[in-house]
Amino acid sequence: NSSDDTTLIINDPYANWRCNDDSAGTLNPMIEISDAPAGQYDIWVGSYSSGEYIGGTLYITEFELDPSDY
């Protein structure tokens, strides 16, 4: 649904928190990590509105990706 508003939180191997809500003029979050270090990444995907369940797809890639394409 185009009105669903999701959020994205990533904790990287150095314990840095990265958060995003809206990207590229959409309600889809996106986080880019240049030269991403090896290690464990903890990832949370949520909804902007409390208690709202939103189905979706998480894309992880080393290629260019524009969230407005999805």
Coordinates of C-alpha atoms in Angstrom, one line a residue, residues 3-64:
S3 CA 0.3 5.0 2.2
D4 CA 2.2 2.5 4.5
D5 CA 5.0 4.3 6.3
T6 CA 7.9 2.1 7.4
T7 CA 11.0 2.8 9.4
L8 CA 14.5 1.2 9.3
I9 CA 17.1 0.9 12.1
I10 CA 20.5 -0.7 11.7
N11 CA 23.2 -1.2 14.4
D12 CA 26.5 -1.8 12.6
P13 CA 29.5 -3.9 13.8
Y14 CA 31.0 -0.8 15.4
A15 CA 27.8 -0.2 17.5
N16 CA 26.8 2.8 15.4
W17 CA 23.0 3.3 15.0
R18 CA 21.7 4.3 11.6
C19 CA 18.0 5.2 11.3
N20 CA 15.8 6.3 8.4
D21 CA 12.1 6.9 7.9
D22 CA 11.5 8.4 4.4
S23 CA 13.8 8.4 1.3
A24 CA 13.7 9.7 -2.2
G25 CA 10.3 11.4 -1.8
T26 CA 8.7 8.1 -0.7
L27 CA 7.5 6.6 2.6
N28 CA 10.2 3.9 2.1
P29 CA 13.3 4.0 4.3
M30 CA 16.8 3.5 2.9
I31 CA 20.2 3.4 4.6
E32 CA 23.4 3.4 2.5
I33 CA 26.6 2.2 4.1
S34 CA 29.6 3.0 2.0
D35 CA 32.5 0.6 2.5
A36 CA 30.5 -1.4 4.9
P37 CA 32.7 -3.2 7.4
A38 CA 32.5 -7.0 7.9
G39 CA 30.6 -8.2 11.0
Q40 CA 27.2 -8.5 12.5
Y41 CA 24.4 -6.1 11.6
D42 CA 21.3 -5.9 13.6
I43 CA 18.3 -4.7 11.6
W44 CA 14.9 -3.6 12.7
V45 CA 12.0 -2.8 10.3
G46 CA 9.0 -1.1 11.8
S47 CA 6.0 1.0 11.2
Y48 CA 5.9 4.7 11.8
S49 CA 2.5 4.3 13.6
S50 CA 2.5 2.4 16.8
G51 CA 0.7 -1.0 16.6
E52 CA 0.5 -1.0 12.8
Y53 CA 1.7 -4.1 10.9
I54 CA 3.1 -3.5 7.5
G55 CA 4.2 -6.4 5.2
G56 CA 7.1 -5.7 2.9
T57 CA 10.4 -6.7 1.5
L58 CA 13.9 -5.8 2.8
Y59 CA 16.5 -5.4 0.0
I60 CA 20.2 -5.6 0.8
T61 CA 22.5 -5.0 -2.1
E62 CA 25.9 -3.8 -3.1
F63 CA 24.4 -2.1 -6.2
E64 CA 22.6 1.2 -6.7

